XYZ file of C-alpha atoms in Angstrom:
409
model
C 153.007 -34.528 -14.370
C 153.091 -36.890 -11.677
C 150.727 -36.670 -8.800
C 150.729 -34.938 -5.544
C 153.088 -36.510 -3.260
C 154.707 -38.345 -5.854
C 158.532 -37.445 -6.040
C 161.078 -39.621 -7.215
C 163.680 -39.329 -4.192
C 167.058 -41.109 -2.754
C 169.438 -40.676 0.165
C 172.928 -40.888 -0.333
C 174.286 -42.145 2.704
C 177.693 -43.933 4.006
C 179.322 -46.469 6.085
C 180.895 -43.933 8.082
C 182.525 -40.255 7.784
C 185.217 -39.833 5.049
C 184.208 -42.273 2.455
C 183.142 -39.841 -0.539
C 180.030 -39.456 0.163
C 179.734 -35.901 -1.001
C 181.561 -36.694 -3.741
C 179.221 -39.580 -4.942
C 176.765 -37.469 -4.050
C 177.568 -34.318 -6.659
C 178.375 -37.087 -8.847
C 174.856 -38.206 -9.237
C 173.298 -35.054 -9.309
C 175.849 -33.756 -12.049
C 175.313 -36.937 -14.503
C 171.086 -36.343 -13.787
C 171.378 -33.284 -14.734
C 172.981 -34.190 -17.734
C 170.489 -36.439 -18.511
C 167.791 -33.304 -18.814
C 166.497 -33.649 -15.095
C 165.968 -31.132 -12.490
C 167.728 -32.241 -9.357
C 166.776 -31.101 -6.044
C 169.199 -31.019 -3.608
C 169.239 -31.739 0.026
C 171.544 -32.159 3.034
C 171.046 -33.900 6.049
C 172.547 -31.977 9.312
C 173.316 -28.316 9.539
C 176.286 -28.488 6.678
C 176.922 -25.577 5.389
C 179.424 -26.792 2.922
C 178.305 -29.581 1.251
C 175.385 -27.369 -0.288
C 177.942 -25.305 -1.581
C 179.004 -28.493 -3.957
C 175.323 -29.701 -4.722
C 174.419 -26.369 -5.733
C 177.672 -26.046 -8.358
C 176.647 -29.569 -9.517
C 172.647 -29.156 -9.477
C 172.281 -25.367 -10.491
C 170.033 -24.480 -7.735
C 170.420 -23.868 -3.827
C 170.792 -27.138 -1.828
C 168.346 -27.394 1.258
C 169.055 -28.554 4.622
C 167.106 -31.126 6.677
C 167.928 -31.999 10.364
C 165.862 -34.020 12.361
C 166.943 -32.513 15.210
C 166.446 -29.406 15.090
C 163.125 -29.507 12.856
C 160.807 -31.584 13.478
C 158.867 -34.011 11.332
C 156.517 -32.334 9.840
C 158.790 -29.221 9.139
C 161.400 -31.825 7.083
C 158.212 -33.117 5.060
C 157.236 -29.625 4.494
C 160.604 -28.242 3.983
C 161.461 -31.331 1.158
C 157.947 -30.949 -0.722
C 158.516 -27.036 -0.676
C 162.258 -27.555 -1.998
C 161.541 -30.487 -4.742
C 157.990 -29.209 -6.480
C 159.145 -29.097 -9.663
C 161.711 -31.727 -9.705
C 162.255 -34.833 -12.048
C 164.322 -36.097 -8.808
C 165.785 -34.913 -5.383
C 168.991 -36.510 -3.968
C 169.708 -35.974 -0.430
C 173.038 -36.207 0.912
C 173.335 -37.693 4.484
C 175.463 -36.950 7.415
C 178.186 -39.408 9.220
C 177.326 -42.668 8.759
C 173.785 -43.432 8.127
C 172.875 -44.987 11.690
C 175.390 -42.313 13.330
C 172.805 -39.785 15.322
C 172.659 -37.871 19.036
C 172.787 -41.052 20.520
C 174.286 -43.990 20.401
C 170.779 -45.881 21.339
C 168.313 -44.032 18.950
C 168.564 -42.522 15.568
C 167.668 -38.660 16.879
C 169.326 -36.729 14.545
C 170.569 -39.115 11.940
C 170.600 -40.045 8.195
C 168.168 -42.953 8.831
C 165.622 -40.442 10.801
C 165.377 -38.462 7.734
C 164.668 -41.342 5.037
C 162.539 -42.977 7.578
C 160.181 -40.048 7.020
C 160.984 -38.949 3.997
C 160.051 -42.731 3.079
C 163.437 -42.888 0.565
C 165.375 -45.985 0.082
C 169.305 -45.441 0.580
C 172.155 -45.934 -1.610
C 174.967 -46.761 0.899
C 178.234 -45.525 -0.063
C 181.807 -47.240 1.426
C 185.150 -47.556 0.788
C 185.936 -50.842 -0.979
C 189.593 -50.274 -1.364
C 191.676 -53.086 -0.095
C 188.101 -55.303 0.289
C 186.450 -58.659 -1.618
C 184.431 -61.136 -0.051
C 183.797 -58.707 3.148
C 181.778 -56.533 0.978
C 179.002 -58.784 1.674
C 179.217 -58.630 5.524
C 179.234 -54.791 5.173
C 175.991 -55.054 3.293
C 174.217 -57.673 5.373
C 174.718 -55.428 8.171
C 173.336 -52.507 6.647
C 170.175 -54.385 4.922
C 169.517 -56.096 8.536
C 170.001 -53.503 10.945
C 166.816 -51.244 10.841
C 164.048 -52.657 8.511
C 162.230 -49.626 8.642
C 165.239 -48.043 6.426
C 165.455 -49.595 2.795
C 168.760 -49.726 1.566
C 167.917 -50.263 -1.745
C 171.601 -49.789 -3.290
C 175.673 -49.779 -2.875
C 178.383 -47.748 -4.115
C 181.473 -49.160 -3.806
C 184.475 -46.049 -3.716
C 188.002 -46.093 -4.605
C 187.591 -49.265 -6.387
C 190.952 -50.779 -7.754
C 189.069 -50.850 -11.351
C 186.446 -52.543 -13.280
C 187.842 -56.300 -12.092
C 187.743 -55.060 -8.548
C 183.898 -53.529 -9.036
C 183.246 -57.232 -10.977
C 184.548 -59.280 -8.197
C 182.911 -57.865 -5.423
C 179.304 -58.190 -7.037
C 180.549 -61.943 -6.989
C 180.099 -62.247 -3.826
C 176.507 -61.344 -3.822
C 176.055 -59.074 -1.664
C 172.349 -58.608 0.065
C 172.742 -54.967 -1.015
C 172.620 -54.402 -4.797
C 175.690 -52.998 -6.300
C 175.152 -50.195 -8.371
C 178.130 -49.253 -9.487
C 181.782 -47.654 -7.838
C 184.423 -45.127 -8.530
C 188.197 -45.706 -8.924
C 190.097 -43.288 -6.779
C 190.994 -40.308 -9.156
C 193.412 -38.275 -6.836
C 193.057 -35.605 -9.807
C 189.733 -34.934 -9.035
C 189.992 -35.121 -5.631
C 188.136 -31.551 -4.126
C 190.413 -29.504 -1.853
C 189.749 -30.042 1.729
C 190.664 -27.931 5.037
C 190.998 -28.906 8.335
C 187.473 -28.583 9.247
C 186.791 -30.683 5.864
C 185.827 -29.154 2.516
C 185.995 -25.695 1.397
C 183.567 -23.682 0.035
C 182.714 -24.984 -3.299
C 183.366 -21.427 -5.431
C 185.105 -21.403 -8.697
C 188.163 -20.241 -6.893
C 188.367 -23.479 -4.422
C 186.240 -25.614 -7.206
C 187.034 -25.622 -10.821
C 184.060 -26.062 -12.951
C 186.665 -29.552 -14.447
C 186.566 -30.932 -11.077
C 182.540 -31.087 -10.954
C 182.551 -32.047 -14.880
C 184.811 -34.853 -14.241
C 182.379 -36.553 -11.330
C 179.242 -36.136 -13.492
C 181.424 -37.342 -16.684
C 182.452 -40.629 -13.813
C 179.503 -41.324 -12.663
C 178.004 -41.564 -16.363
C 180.324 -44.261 -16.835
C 180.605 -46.086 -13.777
C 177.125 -45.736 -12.240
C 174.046 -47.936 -12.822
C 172.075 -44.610 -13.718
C 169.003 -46.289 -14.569
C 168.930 -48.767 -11.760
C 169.244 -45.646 -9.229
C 166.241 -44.054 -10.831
C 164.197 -47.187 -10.434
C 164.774 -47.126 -7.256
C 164.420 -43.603 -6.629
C 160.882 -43.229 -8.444
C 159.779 -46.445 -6.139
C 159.445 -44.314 -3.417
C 155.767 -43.959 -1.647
C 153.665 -41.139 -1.720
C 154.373 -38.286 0.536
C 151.070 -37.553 1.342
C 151.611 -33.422 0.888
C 151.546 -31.370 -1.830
C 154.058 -30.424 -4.398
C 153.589 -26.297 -4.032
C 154.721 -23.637 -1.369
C 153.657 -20.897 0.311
C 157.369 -19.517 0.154
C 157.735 -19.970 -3.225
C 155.126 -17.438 -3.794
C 156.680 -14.524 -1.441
C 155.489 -11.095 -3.334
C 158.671 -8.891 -3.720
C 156.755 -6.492 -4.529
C 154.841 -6.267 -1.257
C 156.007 -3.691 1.368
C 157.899 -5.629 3.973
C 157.179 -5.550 7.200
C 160.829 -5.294 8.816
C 163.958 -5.081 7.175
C 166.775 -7.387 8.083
C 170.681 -6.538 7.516
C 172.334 -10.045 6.850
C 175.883 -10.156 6.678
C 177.621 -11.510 3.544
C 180.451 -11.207 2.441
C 183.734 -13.762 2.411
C 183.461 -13.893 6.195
C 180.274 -14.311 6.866
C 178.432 -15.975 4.349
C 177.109 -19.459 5.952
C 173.479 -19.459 6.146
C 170.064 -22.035 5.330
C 168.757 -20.797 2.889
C 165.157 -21.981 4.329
C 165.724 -20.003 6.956
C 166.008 -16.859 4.715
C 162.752 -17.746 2.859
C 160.946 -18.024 5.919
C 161.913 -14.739 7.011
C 160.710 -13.653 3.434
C 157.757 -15.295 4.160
C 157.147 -13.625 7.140
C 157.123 -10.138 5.563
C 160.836 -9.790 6.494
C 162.783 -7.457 3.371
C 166.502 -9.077 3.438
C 169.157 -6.637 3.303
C 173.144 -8.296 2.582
C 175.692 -5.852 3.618
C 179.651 -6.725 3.790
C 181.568 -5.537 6.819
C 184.290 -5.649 5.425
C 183.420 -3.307 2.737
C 181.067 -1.173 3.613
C 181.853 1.414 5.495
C 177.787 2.084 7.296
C 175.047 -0.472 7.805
C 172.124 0.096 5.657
C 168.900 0.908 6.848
C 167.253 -2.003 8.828
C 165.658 -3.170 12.039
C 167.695 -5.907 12.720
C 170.914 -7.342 11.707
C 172.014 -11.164 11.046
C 175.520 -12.817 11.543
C 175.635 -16.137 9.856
C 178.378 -18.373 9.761
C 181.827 -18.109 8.247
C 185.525 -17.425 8.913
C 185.828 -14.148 10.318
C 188.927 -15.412 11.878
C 190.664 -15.548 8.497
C 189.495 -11.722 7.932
C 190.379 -10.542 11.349
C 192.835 -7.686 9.883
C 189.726 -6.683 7.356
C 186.811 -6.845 9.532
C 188.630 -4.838 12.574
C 190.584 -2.362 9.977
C 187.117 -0.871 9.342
C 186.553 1.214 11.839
C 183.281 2.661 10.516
C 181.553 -0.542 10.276
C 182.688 -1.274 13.388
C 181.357 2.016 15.271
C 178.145 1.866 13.177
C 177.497 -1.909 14.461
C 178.299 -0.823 18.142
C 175.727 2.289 17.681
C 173.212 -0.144 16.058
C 173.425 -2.941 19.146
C 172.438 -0.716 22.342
C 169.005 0.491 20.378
C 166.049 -1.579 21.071
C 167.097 -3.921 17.967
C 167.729 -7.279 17.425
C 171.232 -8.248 16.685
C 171.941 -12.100 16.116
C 175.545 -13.361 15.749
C 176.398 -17.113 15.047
C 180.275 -18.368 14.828
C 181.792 -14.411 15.376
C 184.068 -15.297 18.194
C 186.158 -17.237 19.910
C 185.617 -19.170 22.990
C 186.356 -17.139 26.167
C 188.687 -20.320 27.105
C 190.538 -20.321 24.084
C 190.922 -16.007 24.333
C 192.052 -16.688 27.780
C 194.396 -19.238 27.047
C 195.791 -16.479 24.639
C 196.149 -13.901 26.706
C 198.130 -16.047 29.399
C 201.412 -16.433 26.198
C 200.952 -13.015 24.886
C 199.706 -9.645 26.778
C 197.769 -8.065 23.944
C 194.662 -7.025 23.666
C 192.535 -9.305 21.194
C 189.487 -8.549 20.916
C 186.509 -5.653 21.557
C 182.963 -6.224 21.114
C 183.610 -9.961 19.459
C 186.352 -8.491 17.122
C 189.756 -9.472 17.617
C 192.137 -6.146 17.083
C 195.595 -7.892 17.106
C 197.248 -11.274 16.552
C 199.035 -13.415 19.340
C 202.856 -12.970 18.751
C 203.534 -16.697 20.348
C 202.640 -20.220 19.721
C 200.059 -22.146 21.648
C 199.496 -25.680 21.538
C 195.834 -25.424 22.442
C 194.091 -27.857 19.836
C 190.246 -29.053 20.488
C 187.713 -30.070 18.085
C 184.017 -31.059 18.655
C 180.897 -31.371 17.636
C 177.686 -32.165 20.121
C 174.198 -32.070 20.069
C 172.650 -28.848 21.902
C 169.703 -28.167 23.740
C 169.272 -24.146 25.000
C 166.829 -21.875 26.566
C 166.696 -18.386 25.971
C 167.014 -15.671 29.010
C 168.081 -12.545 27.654
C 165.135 -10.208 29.139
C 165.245 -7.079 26.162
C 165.005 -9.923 23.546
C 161.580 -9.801 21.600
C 161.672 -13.676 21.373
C 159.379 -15.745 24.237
C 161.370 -16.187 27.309
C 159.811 -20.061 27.539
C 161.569 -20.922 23.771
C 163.721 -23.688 23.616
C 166.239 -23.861 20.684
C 167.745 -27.579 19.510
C 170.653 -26.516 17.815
C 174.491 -28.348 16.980
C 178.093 -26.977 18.289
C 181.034 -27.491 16.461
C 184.345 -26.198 17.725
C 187.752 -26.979 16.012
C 190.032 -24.143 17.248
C 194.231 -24.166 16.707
C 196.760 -21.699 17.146
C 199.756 -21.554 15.547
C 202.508 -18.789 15.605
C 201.942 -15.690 13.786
């Protein structure tokens, strides 16, 4: 067993946005896993998608770390927790590695995280269409922070085995440990907010297969556990308080968290903890059911309850039984279950219909509107609301992502 502390780790990072990192990444987890390891998988930022993949790939949940809304002893804790019985954890980061809140610090980024995490990187770019530059891209990279070890390079959409050969000519100050060719047949199907959700439906079990089945054959497996089991101690513990919540236990609340296809975006840490806390989680869909079951709270997560509009406001039931629910002295949280008052406004000036009640829109537009904005910022909030049960002096860090389009219906 290795010691306390001890675990064999990596960060997957990249150059920029866009380069395959994800795909690299459930690449290396599928062909460890292969091997007879247990991966642990991680994600830096609040992706909810990219789990999805290291999870199909790894066969267990994917954890998030964010170093800006946790801070650094929750990550630690959060990691050890995650990766106590693994052979290895990969972590997948965010942007490109230096790419954080700021363009001065690295708040917030993929470097923050393996900086206390203490993992060397394996930098992944995009070598098509690039020889002797390769080793500019990796001086940069080696240079630019010391306290980061980039300890490794994967070169994507490689133009084949002569291309991979002649760019480790040039000697870069990066090792190269290995590259992809692009294989548009494997290529995972992607939305306009990025990837999809990574279920059998969007994913074919051949499309993870074929990465693992790659990277056996065009990774440096070996070199990339060397350098993942060179990593320091930790310093903590490999066991977890969560991972011994008693089920059996009467809770001491129950929680009703939504789940279903339009709501189903959620950290799975921050489940546990609620588990931990003596919470009982309750999934309900609203979209099927037809009442709420019985609970003291209820949870919105993420998802696309745009795309289920007709569903969600068809049931009539739920919807009553959620509006009797709210005005009780509950708690009733709600993440990405509307759109912005601009963009409903903006709506309502090209089409007079009503389009929403109580966060749930009731009919579709019956124009076009060429209202297109996307963005995604780094949030600071306090919290006001005087029948809430949380401490008016709390300060959330939290990230906002808007990509909103209309198009005629």
């Amino acid at each position: 067993m290795l010691p306390s502390g001890k675990i064999p780790r990596i960060v997957v990072a990249a150059t920029a946005s866009g380069v395959g990192k994800t795909t690299a990444t459930v690449a290396l987890i599928g062909a460890m896993r292969a091997r007879g390891l247990k991966v642990a998988a991680f994600k830096c930022g609040p992706d909810y998608l990219d789990p999805t993949y290291h999870e199909r790939a790894a066969g267990v949940r994917s954890h998030n770390l964010d170093g800006w809304m946790m801070d650094r002893d929750a990550v630690v804790a959060t990691f050890a927790r995650a990766s106590a019985d693994a052979d290895i954890a990969v972590i997948e980061g965010m942007m490109g590695l230096f790419d954080s809140a700021t363009p001065t610090s690295d708040e917030g980024s993929t470097a923050q995280i393996a900086k206390w995490l203490g993992a060397p990187v394996i930098i992944v770019t995009d070598a098509s269409g690039v020889a002797r530059t390769i080793a500019a891209v990796a001086a940069g990279f080696a240079r630019f922070d010391p306290a980061v070890r980039v300890a490794g390079m994967i070169c994507n959409r490689v133009g084949g085995r002569g291309h991979l050969d002649l760019l480790r000519a040039a000697k870069p100050e990066i090792p190269i440990v290995g590259g992809f060719p692009a294989t548009a047949d494997l290529a995972f199907p992607e939305r306009h907010l990025g990837l999809l959700m990574a279920d059998e439906s969007n994913v074919p079990q051949r499309l993870i297969d074929g990465w693992s089945r790659l990277a056996a054959e065009w990774l440096d497996l070996d070199a990339i556990l060397e350098i993942a089991r060179s990593a320091p101690s930790l310093g903590v513990e490999r066991t977890s308080d969560l991972s011994k919540i008693d089920s059996s236990s009467r809770p001491r609340c129950r929680i009703g968290v939504a789940y279903d296809a339009a709501f189903h975006l959620y950290y799975e840490d921050n489940l546990n903890r609620l588990r931990s806390l003596g919470a009982g989680i309750v999934n309900f869909s609203p979209i099927r059911d037809r009442e709420l079951p019985n609970v003291d709270g209820l949870y919105f997560g993420g998802g696309y309850p745009g795309a289920f509009a007709r569903e969600l406001s068809s049931n009539a039931a739920m919807l009553e039984a959620i509006r009797r629910f709210a005005v009780g002295d509950v708690e009733v949280i709600s993440f990405a279950a509307r759109l912005s008052k601009a963009l409903i406004a903006r709506i309502e000036s090209i089409a007079s219909t009503t389009l929403r009640r109580d966060g749930v829109v009731l009919r579709s537009p019956k124009a076009t509107a060429s209202a297109t904005f996307s963005r995604h910022t780094f949030t600071r909030t306090g919290h006001r609301t005087p029948r809430s049960r949380r401490p008016s002096s709390m300060r959330a860090f939290g990230r906002a992502h808007q990509d909103n389009r209309l198009r005629s219906v």
